[in-house]
Coordinates of C-alpha atoms in Angstrom, one line a residue:
M1 CA -32.5 8.3 42.2
E2 CA -30.0 5.6 41.1
K3 CA -26.8 6.9 39.5
S4 CA -26.0 6.0 35.9
K5 CA -23.4 3.3 35.5
N6 CA -21.1 5.8 33.5
S7 CA -22.0 8.9 35.6
P8 CA -18.9 11.1 36.4
E9 CA -19.0 9.9 40.0
N10 CA -18.7 6.3 39.0
L11 CA -15.8 7.0 36.7
Q12 CA -13.6 8.5 39.5
G13 CA -10.7 6.7 41.1
I14 CA -8.2 7.5 43.9
V15 CA -4.4 7.2 43.6
I16 CA -3.2 4.9 46.4
A17 CA 0.5 4.4 45.4
I18 CA 3.1 6.0 43.2
R19 CA 6.4 4.4 42.3
S20 CA 8.2 6.4 39.5
S21 CA 5.9 6.1 36.5
V22 CA 3.9 3.3 38.0
I23 CA 0.6 4.3 39.7
D24 CA -1.9 2.2 41.6
I25 CA -5.5 3.5 41.5
H26 CA -8.5 2.4 43.5
F27 CA -12.0 2.4 41.8
D28 CA -15.2 1.7 43.9
E29 CA -17.1 0.8 40.7
N30 CA -16.5 0.4 36.9
L31 CA -13.0 -1.0 37.0
P32 CA -11.3 0.2 33.8
R33 CA -10.3 -2.3 31.2
L34 CA -6.7 -3.0 30.1
Y35 CA -5.2 -0.2 27.9
T36 CA -7.9 2.3 29.0
Q37 CA -6.7 5.9 29.2
L38 CA -7.0 7.6 32.6
Q39 CA -6.5 11.3 33.3
A40 CA -5.3 13.1 36.4
G41 CA -4.2 16.6 37.4
E42 CA -6.1 19.9 37.5
D43 CA -6.2 20.2 33.7
R44 CA -6.2 16.4 33.1
E45 CA -2.7 16.8 31.7
I46 CA -1.4 13.6 33.3
V47 CA -2.2 10.6 31.1
I48 CA -2.1 7.0 32.5
E49 CA -2.6 3.8 30.6
V50 CA -4.0 0.8 32.5
A51 CA -1.4 -2.0 32.3
N52 CA -2.6 -4.5 35.0
H53 CA -5.6 -5.4 37.2
L54 CA -4.4 -6.0 40.8
D55 CA -7.8 -7.0 42.3
S56 CA -11.5 -6.3 41.7
H57 CA -11.1 -2.6 42.7
T58 CA -7.4 -1.7 41.9
V59 CA -5.6 -1.1 38.6
R60 CA -1.9 -0.5 38.0
G61 CA -1.1 2.0 35.3
I62 CA 1.9 3.4 33.5
A63 CA 2.1 7.2 33.2
L64 CA 2.7 8.4 29.6
T65 CA 3.4 12.0 30.7
P66 CA 5.5 13.5 33.5
I67 CA 3.7 13.1 36.9
A68 CA 4.9 16.3 38.6
G69 CA 2.2 17.3 41.2
L70 CA 0.5 13.9 41.4
A71 CA 0.1 12.6 45.0
R72 CA -1.6 9.9 46.9
G73 CA -5.3 10.7 47.3
A74 CA -5.5 12.5 44.0
R75 CA -8.6 11.9 41.8
V76 CA -8.3 10.1 38.5
T77 CA -10.9 10.0 35.8
N78 CA -11.6 6.9 33.7
T79 CA -12.1 8.1 30.1
T80 CA -13.6 4.6 29.2
Q81 CA -11.5 4.6 26.0
S82 CA -8.0 3.7 25.0
L83 CA -5.4 6.1 23.5
Q84 CA -6.6 7.4 20.1
V85 CA -5.1 9.2 17.2
P86 CA -6.7 11.1 14.2
V87 CA -6.8 9.4 10.8
G88 CA -7.5 10.7 7.3
E89 CA -6.0 13.0 4.7
R90 CA -5.9 15.8 7.2
T91 CA -2.9 14.1 9.0
L92 CA -0.7 14.4 5.9
G93 CA 2.2 16.9 6.3
R94 CA 1.8 17.1 10.1
V95 CA 3.9 16.0 13.1
F96 CA 2.2 14.2 16.0
N97 CA 3.0 12.8 19.5
V98 CA 1.7 9.5 20.8
F99 CA -1.6 11.2 21.9
G100 CA -2.4 12.3 18.3
Q101 CA -1.7 16.0 19.3
T102 CA 0.2 18.1 16.7
I103 CA 3.6 19.3 17.8
D104 CA 4.6 21.2 14.6
G105 CA 3.3 24.6 15.9
K106 CA 0.5 24.7 13.3
E107 CA -3.3 24.6 14.0
K108 CA -4.5 21.7 16.2
I109 CA -6.5 18.8 14.7
T110 CA -9.8 18.3 16.4
G111 CA -13.0 16.4 15.6
G112 CA -13.2 14.0 12.6
E113 CA -12.4 10.3 12.9
W114 CA -10.1 9.1 15.7
R115 CA -9.1 5.5 16.1
S116 CA -7.7 3.4 19.0
I117 CA -3.9 2.7 18.7
H118 CA -4.7 -0.9 19.9
Q119 CA -5.8 -2.8 16.8
N120 CA -5.6 -6.5 16.0
S121 CA -3.4 -7.7 13.1
L122 CA -5.1 -8.9 10.0
S123 CA -6.3 -12.5 9.8
L124 CA -4.5 -14.8 7.4
K125 CA -7.5 -14.9 5.0
Q126 CA -7.3 -11.1 4.6
R127 CA -3.6 -11.1 3.7
A128 CA -2.2 -11.3 0.2
T129 CA -0.7 -14.7 -0.4
T130 CA 1.7 -13.7 -3.2
S131 CA 5.1 -12.0 -2.8
E132 CA 5.7 -8.9 -4.8
I133 CA 8.6 -6.5 -5.1
L134 CA 8.1 -2.9 -3.9
E135 CA 10.3 -0.9 -6.3
T136 CA 12.1 1.9 -4.6
G137 CA 13.8 3.4 -7.7
I138 CA 17.2 2.9 -6.0
K139 CA 19.3 0.5 -8.1
A140 CA 21.4 -1.0 -5.3
I141 CA 18.3 -1.9 -3.3
D142 CA 16.0 -3.1 -6.1
V143 CA 18.7 -5.3 -7.7
L144 CA 20.5 -6.8 -4.7
A145 CA 18.1 -6.5 -1.7
P146 CA 14.6 -6.0 -3.1
L147 CA 11.9 -4.9 -0.6
E148 CA 8.8 -7.0 -0.3
K149 CA 5.4 -5.3 -0.5
G150 CA 4.0 -5.7 3.0
G151 CA 7.5 -6.9 4.2
K152 CA 9.9 -5.5 6.8
A153 CA 13.4 -4.4 6.0
G154 CA 16.2 -3.7 8.5
L155 CA 18.4 -0.7 7.8
F156 CA 21.8 -1.1 9.5
G157 CA 24.4 1.6 9.7
G158 CA 26.2 4.0 12.1
A159 CA 26.1 7.8 12.2
G160 CA 27.0 9.7 9.1
V161 CA 26.7 6.9 6.5
G162 CA 23.5 8.2 4.9
K163 CA 20.5 6.5 6.7
T164 CA 18.5 9.8 6.8
V165 CA 19.3 10.6 3.1
L166 CA 18.3 7.1 2.1
I167 CA 15.1 7.3 4.1
T168 CA 14.2 10.7 2.6
E169 CA 14.9 9.4 -0.9
M170 CA 12.7 6.3 -0.4
I171 CA 9.9 8.5 0.8
N172 CA 10.2 10.8 -2.3
N173 CA 10.2 7.8 -4.6
I174 CA 7.3 5.9 -3.0
V175 CA 5.2 9.1 -3.2
S176 CA 6.0 9.8 -6.8
Q177 CA 5.9 6.2 -8.1
Y178 CA 3.0 4.6 -6.2
E179 CA 1.0 7.7 -5.2
G180 CA 1.5 6.3 -1.8
V181 CA 1.9 7.7 1.7
S182 CA 5.0 7.7 3.9
I183 CA 4.9 7.6 7.7
F184 CA 8.0 8.3 9.8
C185 CA 7.9 7.0 13.3
G186 CA 10.7 8.2 15.6
V187 CA 11.0 5.9 18.7
G188 CA 13.3 7.4 21.3
E189 CA 14.6 10.0 18.7
R190 CA 16.8 12.8 19.8
N191 CA 14.9 16.1 19.6
R192 CA 17.6 17.5 17.4
E193 CA 17.4 14.7 14.9
A194 CA 13.6 15.0 14.7
E195 CA 13.8 18.7 14.0
E196 CA 16.5 18.3 11.4
L197 CA 14.6 15.5 9.6
Y198 CA 11.4 17.7 9.6
R199 CA 13.3 20.6 7.9
E200 CA 14.9 18.2 5.4
M201 CA 11.5 16.7 4.4
Q202 CA 10.3 20.3 4.0
A203 CA 13.2 21.3 1.8
T204 CA 12.9 18.3 -0.5
G205 CA 9.2 18.7 -0.9
V206 CA 8.1 15.3 0.4
L207 CA 6.5 16.6 3.6
N208 CA 3.0 17.0 2.1
N209 CA 2.6 13.2 1.6
T210 CA 4.3 12.3 4.8
I211 CA 3.1 11.9 8.4
M212 CA 5.6 12.1 11.3
L213 CA 5.2 10.8 14.8
F214 CA 7.7 11.1 17.6
G215 CA 8.0 9.5 21.0
Q216 CA 11.1 11.5 21.9
M217 CA 14.1 10.5 24.0
D218 CA 13.1 12.9 26.9
E219 CA 9.6 11.4 27.2
P220 CA 8.6 8.7 29.7
P221 CA 9.1 5.0 28.6
G222 CA 5.3 4.5 28.3
A223 CA 5.0 7.1 25.5
R224 CA 8.0 5.7 23.6
F225 CA 6.6 2.2 23.9
R226 CA 3.2 3.2 22.3
V227 CA 4.3 5.6 19.5
G228 CA 4.9 2.7 17.1
H229 CA 1.3 1.5 17.6
A230 CA 0.0 5.0 17.0
A231 CA 1.9 5.2 13.7
L232 CA 0.5 1.8 12.6
T233 CA -3.0 2.9 13.3
M234 CA -2.6 5.9 10.9
A235 CA -0.9 3.6 8.3
E236 CA -3.7 1.0 8.5
Y237 CA -6.3 3.7 7.6
F238 CA -4.5 4.4 4.3
R239 CA -4.0 0.7 3.5
D240 CA -7.5 -0.5 4.4
D241 CA -9.7 2.6 3.7
R242 CA -7.8 4.4 1.0
K243 CA -6.4 1.2 -0.6
Q244 CA -2.9 2.8 -0.9
D245 CA 0.6 1.6 -0.5
V246 CA 2.2 2.9 2.7
L247 CA 5.9 3.1 3.5
L248 CA 6.4 3.0 7.3
L249 CA 9.9 4.1 8.5
I250 CA 10.7 3.3 12.1
D251 CA 13.8 4.7 13.8
N252 CA 14.9 2.9 15.9
I253 CA 13.2 -0.5 16.5
F254 CA 15.7 -1.3 19.3
R255 CA 14.5 1.7 21.2
F256 CA 11.0 0.3 21.1
I257 CA 12.3 -2.9 22.7
Q258 CA 14.3 -0.8 25.2
A259 CA 11.1 1.2 26.2
G260 CA 9.3 -2.1 26.8
Q261 CA 12.2 -3.2 29.0
E262 CA 11.9 -0.1 31.1
V263 CA 8.1 -0.5 31.4
S264 CA 8.5 -4.1 32.4
G265 CA 11.1 -3.2 35.0
L266 CA 8.9 -0.4 36.4
M267 CA 6.0 -2.9 36.7
G268 CA 8.2 -5.2 38.8
R269 CA 8.2 -8.1 36.4
L270 CA 11.0 -10.6 36.6
P271 CA 13.6 -10.1 33.8
S272 CA 14.5 -12.8 31.3
R273 CA 17.8 -13.5 29.5
V274 CA 20.4 -10.6 29.5
G275 CA 17.9 -8.5 31.5
Y276 CA 15.3 -8.2 28.8
Q277 CA 11.6 -8.4 29.6
S278 CA 10.1 -11.8 29.6
T279 CA 7.4 -10.5 27.2
L280 CA 9.9 -9.3 24.5
G281 CA 8.8 -11.7 21.8
T282 CA 5.1 -11.0 22.3
E283 CA 5.5 -7.2 22.4
L284 CA 7.6 -7.1 19.2
A285 CA 5.2 -9.5 17.4
E286 CA 2.2 -7.4 18.4
L287 CA 3.8 -4.5 16.5
E288 CA 5.4 -6.3 13.6
E289 CA 2.5 -8.5 12.7
R290 CA 0.3 -5.5 12.0
I291 CA 2.7 -4.6 9.1
T292 CA 1.4 -6.7 6.2
N293 CA -0.2 -6.4 2.7
T294 CA -3.7 -7.1 1.5
A295 CA -5.0 -7.5 -2.1
T296 CA -5.7 -3.8 -2.4
G297 CA -3.0 -2.1 -0.3
S298 CA 0.2 -2.6 1.7
I299 CA 2.3 -1.4 4.6
T300 CA 5.9 -1.9 3.9
S301 CA 8.3 -1.1 6.7
V302 CA 11.9 0.0 6.8
Q303 CA 13.3 -0.2 10.3
A304 CA 16.6 1.2 11.5
V305 CA 18.1 -1.5 13.7
Y306 CA 20.8 -1.0 16.4
V307 CA 22.6 -4.1 17.4
P308 CA 24.0 -3.8 21.0
A309 CA 27.8 -4.1 21.0
D310 CA 27.5 -5.7 17.5
D311 CA 26.4 -8.9 19.2
F312 CA 24.0 -10.5 16.7
T313 CA 23.1 -13.2 19.3
D314 CA 21.6 -10.5 21.6
P315 CA 17.9 -11.4 22.3
S316 CA 16.7 -8.0 20.9
A317 CA 18.6 -8.7 17.6
V318 CA 17.5 -12.3 17.3
C319 CA 13.8 -11.4 17.9
T320 CA 14.0 -8.5 15.4
F321 CA 15.7 -10.6 12.6
G322 CA 13.0 -13.2 12.9
H323 CA 10.5 -10.6 11.4
L324 CA 12.7 -9.0 8.7
S325 CA 12.4 -10.0 5.1
A326 CA 15.4 -7.9 3.9
S327 CA 18.6 -6.4 5.4
I328 CA 20.1 -3.2 4.0
V329 CA 23.6 -2.7 5.4
L330 CA 25.3 0.7 5.0
S331 CA 29.1 0.8 4.9
R332 CA 31.3 3.5 6.2
K333 CA 34.1 2.3 3.9
R334 CA 32.0 2.8 0.8
S335 CA 30.8 6.2 2.0
S336 CA 34.5 7.3 2.4
E337 CA 35.1 6.1 -1.2
G338 CA 32.3 8.4 -2.4
L339 CA 30.1 5.4 -3.5
Y340 CA 26.6 6.7 -2.7
P341 CA 24.2 5.2 -1.6
A342 CA 26.8 3.5 0.6
I343 CA 25.0 0.1 0.6
D344 CA 27.2 -2.9 1.1
P345 CA 26.2 -5.2 -1.7
L346 CA 27.8 -8.3 -0.1
R347 CA 26.3 -7.9 3.3
S348 CA 22.8 -6.8 2.2
S349 CA 20.3 -9.5 1.4
S350 CA 16.6 -10.2 0.8
K351 CA 14.5 -13.3 1.4
I352 CA 12.5 -12.7 -1.8
L353 CA 15.6 -12.7 -4.0
S354 CA 14.8 -16.1 -5.4
P355 CA 13.9 -17.3 -8.9
T356 CA 10.3 -18.1 -7.9
V357 CA 9.6 -14.5 -6.8
V358 CA 11.9 -12.1 -8.8
G359 CA 12.3 -14.3 -11.8
E360 CA 15.3 -16.3 -13.2
R361 CA 16.9 -13.3 -14.9
H362 CA 16.9 -11.0 -11.9
Y363 CA 18.2 -13.8 -9.6
R364 CA 21.0 -14.7 -12.1
I365 CA 22.2 -11.1 -12.5
A366 CA 22.2 -10.5 -8.7
Q367 CA 24.2 -13.7 -8.1
Q368 CA 26.7 -12.7 -10.9
I369 CA 27.1 -9.2 -9.3
R370 CA 27.7 -10.8 -5.9
N371 CA 30.3 -13.3 -7.2
T372 CA 32.1 -10.6 -9.2
L373 CA 32.3 -8.2 -6.2
A374 CA 33.3 -11.0 -3.8
S375 CA 36.2 -12.0 -6.2
Y376 CA 37.3 -8.3 -6.3
E377 CA 37.2 -8.2 -2.5
D378 CA 39.5 -11.2 -2.3
L379 CA 41.9 -9.7 -4.8
K380 CA 42.2 -6.3 -3.0
D381 CA 44.9 -7.5 -0.7
I382 CA 47.1 -8.7 -3.6
I383 CA 46.5 -5.4 -5.4
A384 CA 47.4 -3.4 -2.3
M385 CA 50.7 -5.3 -1.8
L386 CA 51.9 -6.1 -5.4
G387 CA 49.9 -3.9 -7.7
I388 CA 47.3 -4.8 -10.3
E389 CA 50.0 -5.7 -12.8
E390 CA 50.7 -8.9 -10.9
L391 CA 47.2 -10.2 -11.5
S392 CA 46.4 -12.7 -14.3
Q393 CA 44.5 -11.4 -17.3
R394 CA 41.3 -13.1 -16.1
D395 CA 41.6 -11.5 -12.7
R396 CA 42.2 -8.1 -14.2
V397 CA 39.0 -8.4 -16.2
I398 CA 37.1 -9.3 -13.0
V399 CA 38.5 -6.3 -11.2
A400 CA 37.6 -3.9 -14.1
R401 CA 34.1 -5.4 -14.2
A402 CA 33.6 -5.1 -10.4
R403 CA 34.8 -1.5 -10.3
R404 CA 32.3 -0.6 -13.1
L405 CA 29.5 -2.3 -11.3
E406 CA 30.3 -0.5 -8.1
R407 CA 30.1 2.8 -9.9
F408 CA 27.0 2.0 -11.8
L409 CA 25.2 1.1 -8.6
T410 CA 25.7 4.7 -7.4
Q411 CA 22.9 7.1 -8.1
P412 CA 22.1 10.8 -7.8
F413 CA 19.3 11.4 -5.3
F414 CA 16.5 14.0 -5.4
S415 CA 17.1 14.7 -1.8
T416 CA 20.7 15.7 -2.4
E417 CA 20.2 17.9 -5.5
Q418 CA 21.1 21.1 -3.6
F419 CA 24.4 19.6 -2.4
T420 CA 25.6 17.8 -5.5
G421 CA 24.2 19.9 -8.3
K422 CA 23.2 16.6 -10.0
K423 CA 19.5 16.0 -10.9
G424 CA 18.0 13.1 -9.0
K425 CA 17.2 9.9 -10.9
L426 CA 14.5 7.3 -10.3
V427 CA 15.5 4.1 -12.0
R428 CA 13.1 1.3 -13.0
L429 CA 14.1 -2.2 -12.0
Q430 CA 14.3 -3.5 -15.6
D431 CA 16.6 -0.6 -16.6
A432 CA 18.9 -1.3 -13.6
L433 CA 19.0 -5.0 -14.5
D434 CA 19.8 -4.2 -18.1
G435 CA 22.7 -2.0 -17.1
C436 CA 24.2 -4.5 -14.7
D437 CA 23.8 -7.3 -17.3
R438 CA 25.5 -5.3 -20.0
I439 CA 28.4 -4.5 -17.7
L440 CA 28.7 -8.2 -16.7
H441 CA 29.0 -9.0 -20.4
D442 CA 31.8 -6.4 -20.8
E443 CA 29.9 -4.2 -23.2
F444 CA 31.4 -1.2 -21.3
A445 CA 35.0 -2.5 -21.0
K446 CA 36.3 0.4 -23.1
Y447 CA 34.4 3.0 -21.1
S448 CA 36.2 4.8 -18.2
E449 CA 35.0 4.0 -14.7
R450 CA 34.1 7.6 -14.2
S451 CA 31.7 7.6 -17.1
L452 CA 29.5 5.1 -15.2
Y453 CA 29.5 7.0 -11.9
M454 CA 26.3 8.7 -10.6
L455 CA 24.1 7.7 -13.5
G456 CA 20.5 6.8 -13.8
T457 CA 20.2 4.3 -16.7
I458 CA 23.2 2.8 -18.5
E459 CA 22.2 4.7 -21.7
E460 CA 23.4 7.9 -19.9
A461 CA 27.1 6.7 -20.0
Q462 CA 29.3 8.9 -22.2
E463 CA 30.9 7.3 -25.2
P464 CA 34.7 6.8 -24.8
V465 CA 36.8 9.4 -26.7
Q466 CA 38.4 7.8 -29.7
E467 CA 42.1 8.6 -29.9

């Protein structure tokens, strides 16, 4: 009797070579397709993804799990499907690895709908053709570096300047304002950071509308390289099936590039400029081009970006910047001055901050704020050496205006209520613009700077005491 094409015997292969995480496997029949998931080991605990076809009977795969115990001659099973993750409402509030397995110690997710992590990006005719602001409720971002719905924003900043706090606040505001879903994807995260972020999300009450995925630092490069695709598959379900707005946070996009570099090196491919993989542009585009908006929903991404040695000409930085529509730069200097969020207004920017997208009024106010703060920055050296008394009357007015603007652009966060004792504020874009416009017109010249610090709307400023 003739065997079925997909009978268990026909789906078996034999390991013929092992080099670190790269494994060559021979199949007599049914050569697996690219990206197919293969399993090995007694309990099928070793997962391998097909990366290359060497000949009509041999595939080369990358192990996504540790390969301890695997040897030449070991049997490998072709699962006939690619890596898959669960999708749907049941994933909210849970923490996953790249295989769609829960790692939060709660009950496992089985059954239901699972989707392949390898999906095509939307065609141009399916995408929305208009640019629209995604309001975050954070004044400094909405006014000076607005996020585009379906766009990609880079979050630049070192340790301890408030990246995690800003990420947690954005998740909270997107959930409450848009009834949307937030997905946090940790690529090459330290285990300690992942655990701390999970507890912080729990404490601030945003975990129930958040999904977290981690390809942690101690995992093989193959797993770190694919966790971003797994997160996007979950995000696409909420955008396309549930018609919701999704906020996708990726920390850190450079580690995704780094994982691809490791995979490329293991595969024996010739490196390109500065040692990066020759497929760098393609790999990043495959991930980034899936982040977009449709007429009914959107995936907006905020990506932490590490720039190697602060060299903005590095190929990884150049490739990443080509996809970003906004840059949010966090400043240690502003953090030390107590100006939170510590967003640098002069170095942060957005491609949609133009009159045709945000409107004439918003554009004009943002430009006036930048000009005022830039003039203040130029005058700081004179103030430090000679004192503010040596400035002309016009320059003193500019300094007073700039200092009030700096303080008005601070804001109490919901995610820091337990530390500051101040109730969090979500500020609408129009309220933020009104406040900035009134300060620029010196309506609050008689108010103390402190009265404008850590406010929501400008109406909350306390009247000056009449002497």
